[in-house]
Amino acid sequence: MDTLRYTLRKLLYSVPLILGVTLLSFTLMVYFGPDMAYEKLGKNATEEDIEREREKLGYNKPFVVRYGNFLTSVLTFDFGESFSTNQRVMDMFAETIPVSIMVALPGFILGNLISIIFGLWAAYHRGQRLDKTIMAGAVVGMSISFLIVVIVFQLLLCSDYGLNMFPTTGWEVGMNLEEFNILDYFEYVTVPAICTIFVSVGYNTRFYRAVFVEELTRDHVRTAKAFGCGPVRLLFKHVLKNSLIPILTRIILSLPFVIIGGSIIIESYFGIPGVGSVVYDAIVNGDQPITKAAVVCTAILYVFFLTLTDILYQVVDPRISLK
Amino acid sequence: MTTPLLSVKDLVIEFNTEHGLIRAVDRISFDIFEGETVGLVGESGCGKSITSLSILGLIPSPPGRIGAESSIKYQGKELVGLPEEQLRLMRGHDISMIFQEPMTALNPVFTVGNQMMEVIMRHKKVNKKEALKMAVKMLEDVGIPAPEKRVHNYPHQLSGGMRQRVMIAMALSCNPHLLLADEPTTALDVTIQAQVMDLMGDMQKKQNMAVILVTHDLGVVAEFCQRVIVMYCGHIAEVGTVDQIFNRPQHPYTKGLLASVPRVLEEKVEFLPTISGTVPDLGNLPKGCRFADRCERATEECNAKPPQLTIDEKTQAGVACYHPYK
Amino acid sequence: MTNEQNKQETIKKETLWTKAVRKFFRDKMGVISFSIVCLYALIALGVACGFWATEWSELNPDMKNTGPSADFWLGTNILGQDIYQRAIFSTKTAFEVGLVVALVATMLGAIVGCLSGYFSGTWIDEFFLWIIGCIDCIPFYLFVAAVGFAVNTLAQNLNASFGIEGFEYFAMHIAMIATFWTATARLVRGEVIKIKHLEFVEAAHAIGVPGPKIIFKHILPNTFHILLVQATIAFVSAIKSEVILSYLGLGVKNTVSWGKMIAEATQEVPAGIYSNFFAASAFLFVLVMAFNIFADALQDALDPKKVS
Ligand SMILES: Nc1ncnc2c1ncn2[C@@H]1O[C@H](COP(=O)(O)OP(=O)(O)OP(=O)(O)O)[C@@H](O)[C@H]1O
Ligand SMILES: [Mg+2]
């Protein structure tokens, strides 16, 4: 009951944030956005046609009214139809988001796990050679552009110039239970997952190591050591649990970006029909209803996850109570 | 004379700092015998805490390290250079430690019972249920009311005094032979201080363990200790029984230290004498006696070469001074 | 009294800075990486002054997609342009993007962070935090795209109404600045809240120094070490993001950059043509790597509390 009330209150607090994001995206994408009348009617429309279309689109109305209309469309999750495919945007999202999650999740989870282990390991050996090696590796990883990673791994693993072990592009994986085949899935997800891991491990390891190093300097760690605690238990019981708040925050708050368009590059480059590809096309073609929807949906998810972290904090840390 | 429980010889502790290598503890030697309580006193920063940490092999490294010629023998067994796994078996089992800050020394995200059980289960071959029972028993022994409930509390739900009792309970749960208590009462208020000290005294008698009591409170030393080690700037200035140190201090520093303690019984305290001058910087030590700068009895000799501490085998007393008070 | 305090403060600061410099120069990796960054800067300066890489856009119709040769050290691209010269020229683009974004974003972050921190607990702070929060929950590339669209419209309007041309060139810069400043603002805000309660600030308050003067004369200079590190980080992020944005078609216009070269290469590499890709990747990697190490060394030197 308490948790419910707390959650509701937190969600209430997030209303200004949602309003802010919608205002921002409205101003940038609709108010200052391109004139849709031209785009819709094509090159050889008459002056009157355009004028009528603009009237219909509500371009002549004042800012507040137009923003109100925009808000209504947000609240009803009705972002209209895509300019290029004429499909309903929300239908397109519903179709492609599951694919994106399946593409992104393995790399995301493994990337974080690997980084946490590296981070613990490096932090425990802080200042020693092992730490320096791991951190040097992290800097190298951080210095390579995502696009380069994608190009190189595709070349090495998916082409005749390299090992040619995986399909170059595409996503021929059944998306419902009967058609789903785990081997197909592995075949298509491996290279994207490797790319995701490669680009994220550098940043994540640095972040996690800093968190763990900080925790390792705390008094209670010294106490644990003074009572004979070994390194494995020390790291995985005492240090890890105490550092869960920054770790969870980082992981959970990056989820919205992973779910919606987080893998724009991977999906477009590997030709995977996920929401990232849809967003990529929308950006390249200036397909406004889609970009608008992506921004707003991510923001809403973000705010939702933000509330979730707040609630998780209490589970993780007994000192934080429902206040 | 029996063999000592703990024998520290030529202990050197060095730190790699921005200003180069500093020697925070420089060739100190002392013995601790079974069942006795020894006070370790001295100015802030003189190396008391790191001395006790070094016994457990807990000097943070890097930047710290223990000098190569140092020797710390526990029941005749050399601890310096002992593999980490073997040291771990002794920590909390043979030698325990209580820390100064009860607020931060316990892990905030586990219940006190969980932390105590972890220690008990590590060193004694018991299952979870028995460990819990033992933890409750320990909490009861250290005078925590409703221990079977408190055992499921998190540290932040306990008061400072209670937390320090939990620390003591945890430290004593495996019947150690030696307890290192680093300012166990400094963070507590005065009434609680006395209770906690009494508790430690009782437990010590019950379990017949030796205690090294690091403290700034000379009153506590007078009341609870049999012997005192006085440290100054990484050296031992003087060692002796409580009676000797308090009534016939030989080292000028000891004398100054005692003089700076207000005495309640004396009618009027005109002004509290302090020791003039400051402790030398560890990165920039004088060639001779480290106290010479502040000492009214210092001579040429003192500035030329540091005096050596020689401990009388029989009385276990000694002073590092060329011109001790008689 | 303020004089006295100022003097003390400057002495304290000087020692802090000289100490930082000393510490930095003891860090071998830091010095090496700094030299590499300087080398790149020199190359960029040379390009800007027209000393070299002047023929980067020249077409050689009979020399398309050739390999390395004496004339074209790294070969030519699909239009017969000299890849070596293009890569060198891109150094200028990178520095221009990096510097503009780093400077403006850091400055904006510093000002907002200072105001927000100084007025913490009031509606001013709430307002800034709200803006920062909003920007932080919009996906970066979509935000850049949105800002890009808006800036383009704005540029057209500017062109139509005032005859100002070329504003759309800065669409990407503005978009990056709009996202990058928030990190700095958060950090500076935290630091300012810490500094605010220090003696010298309270003393300045007590003797009636006006608020803005306190902020910009006493508080802001004390956050300079954060700004320096943040600026280096923003620089690296800018040139790395430029690659992705070029791939998304949102990159710099009417010039060449490593990002554009790599984006071109996405078409060429599957066909086995690597010159563009290798040239741009190598130039980019070395600079980003050097800058990353440099930023680390800087942070180590400047932050006495940093656990490394
Ligand atoms: N991690 C460290 N790095 C560098 N120097 C250290 C470190 N820990 C301790 N020292 C040095 O060792 C000296 C002794 O420290 P220690 O903590 O033992 O003092 P102390 O006698 O316990 O003082 P206090 O009474 O204030 O607790 C200090 O002066 C300090 O310079
Ligand atoms: Mg101490």
XYZ file of C-alpha atoms in Angstrom, chain A residues 124-128 215 218-234 236-243 245 315-321, chain B residues 53 56 58 61-62 84 87-89 91-92 95-101 104-110 114-115 118-119 122-123 154 156 167 170-173 182:
78
model
C 40.437 -4.976 -6.107
C 43.889 -4.784 -7.672
C 43.826 -1.029 -7.813
C 47.124 0.511 -8.793
C 48.667 -2.809 -9.716
C 33.262 1.400 -2.001
C 34.907 2.409 3.076
C 35.371 1.411 6.690
C 33.078 -1.572 6.538
C 35.299 -3.184 3.932
C 38.224 -2.899 6.307
C 36.066 -4.452 9.009
C 35.154 -7.357 6.757
C 38.823 -7.905 5.966
C 39.754 -7.690 9.621
C 37.368 -10.548 10.282
C 38.907 -12.763 7.667
C 36.738 -12.151 4.643
C 38.295 -13.448 1.428
C 38.414 -11.473 -1.823
C 35.579 -13.269 -3.591
C 33.137 -12.889 -0.751
C 34.335 -9.362 -0.085
C 30.516 -10.176 -4.405
C 28.837 -9.805 -1.054
C 30.042 -6.632 0.583
C 31.185 -4.426 -2.266
C 28.679 -5.392 -4.932
C 25.580 -5.095 -2.792
C 26.704 -1.744 -1.435
C 27.295 -0.393 -4.927
C 22.443 1.862 -6.381
C 14.815 -2.754 -1.806
C 18.542 -2.461 -2.238
C 19.418 -0.134 0.606
C 17.616 -0.535 3.930
C 18.589 3.000 4.955
C 16.357 4.510 2.310
C 12.773 4.470 3.447
C 46.496 -2.733 11.511
C 46.502 -8.167 11.090
C 45.792 -4.827 6.878
C 48.906 -1.543 -0.085
C 49.602 0.375 -2.197
C 47.079 -14.011 2.681
C 46.372 -14.680 7.645
C 42.690 -14.717 6.781
C 42.156 -17.791 8.927
C 41.726 -12.673 11.435
C 38.704 -12.634 13.683
C 43.257 -11.880 16.603
C 40.261 -9.556 16.446
C 39.946 -5.857 15.980
C 37.478 -3.210 17.049
C 37.399 0.022 15.115
C 36.905 3.575 16.181
C 33.873 4.500 14.122
C 30.688 3.301 9.471
C 32.537 0.169 10.510
C 29.541 -2.091 10.005
C 28.168 -2.820 6.566
C 24.987 -0.744 6.210
C 23.132 -3.062 3.866
C 23.272 -6.262 5.902
C 24.025 -11.532 9.002
C 27.435 -9.957 9.557
C 29.281 -14.620 8.500
C 32.205 -14.332 10.902
C 33.741 -18.721 8.655
C 35.761 -19.660 11.687
C 20.312 -3.069 10.259
C 21.361 2.268 11.113
C 31.344 -4.691 17.070
C 31.445 -9.713 16.661
C 35.086 -9.363 17.669
C 34.677 -11.710 20.608
C 32.402 -14.235 18.912
C 41.515 1.082 18.210
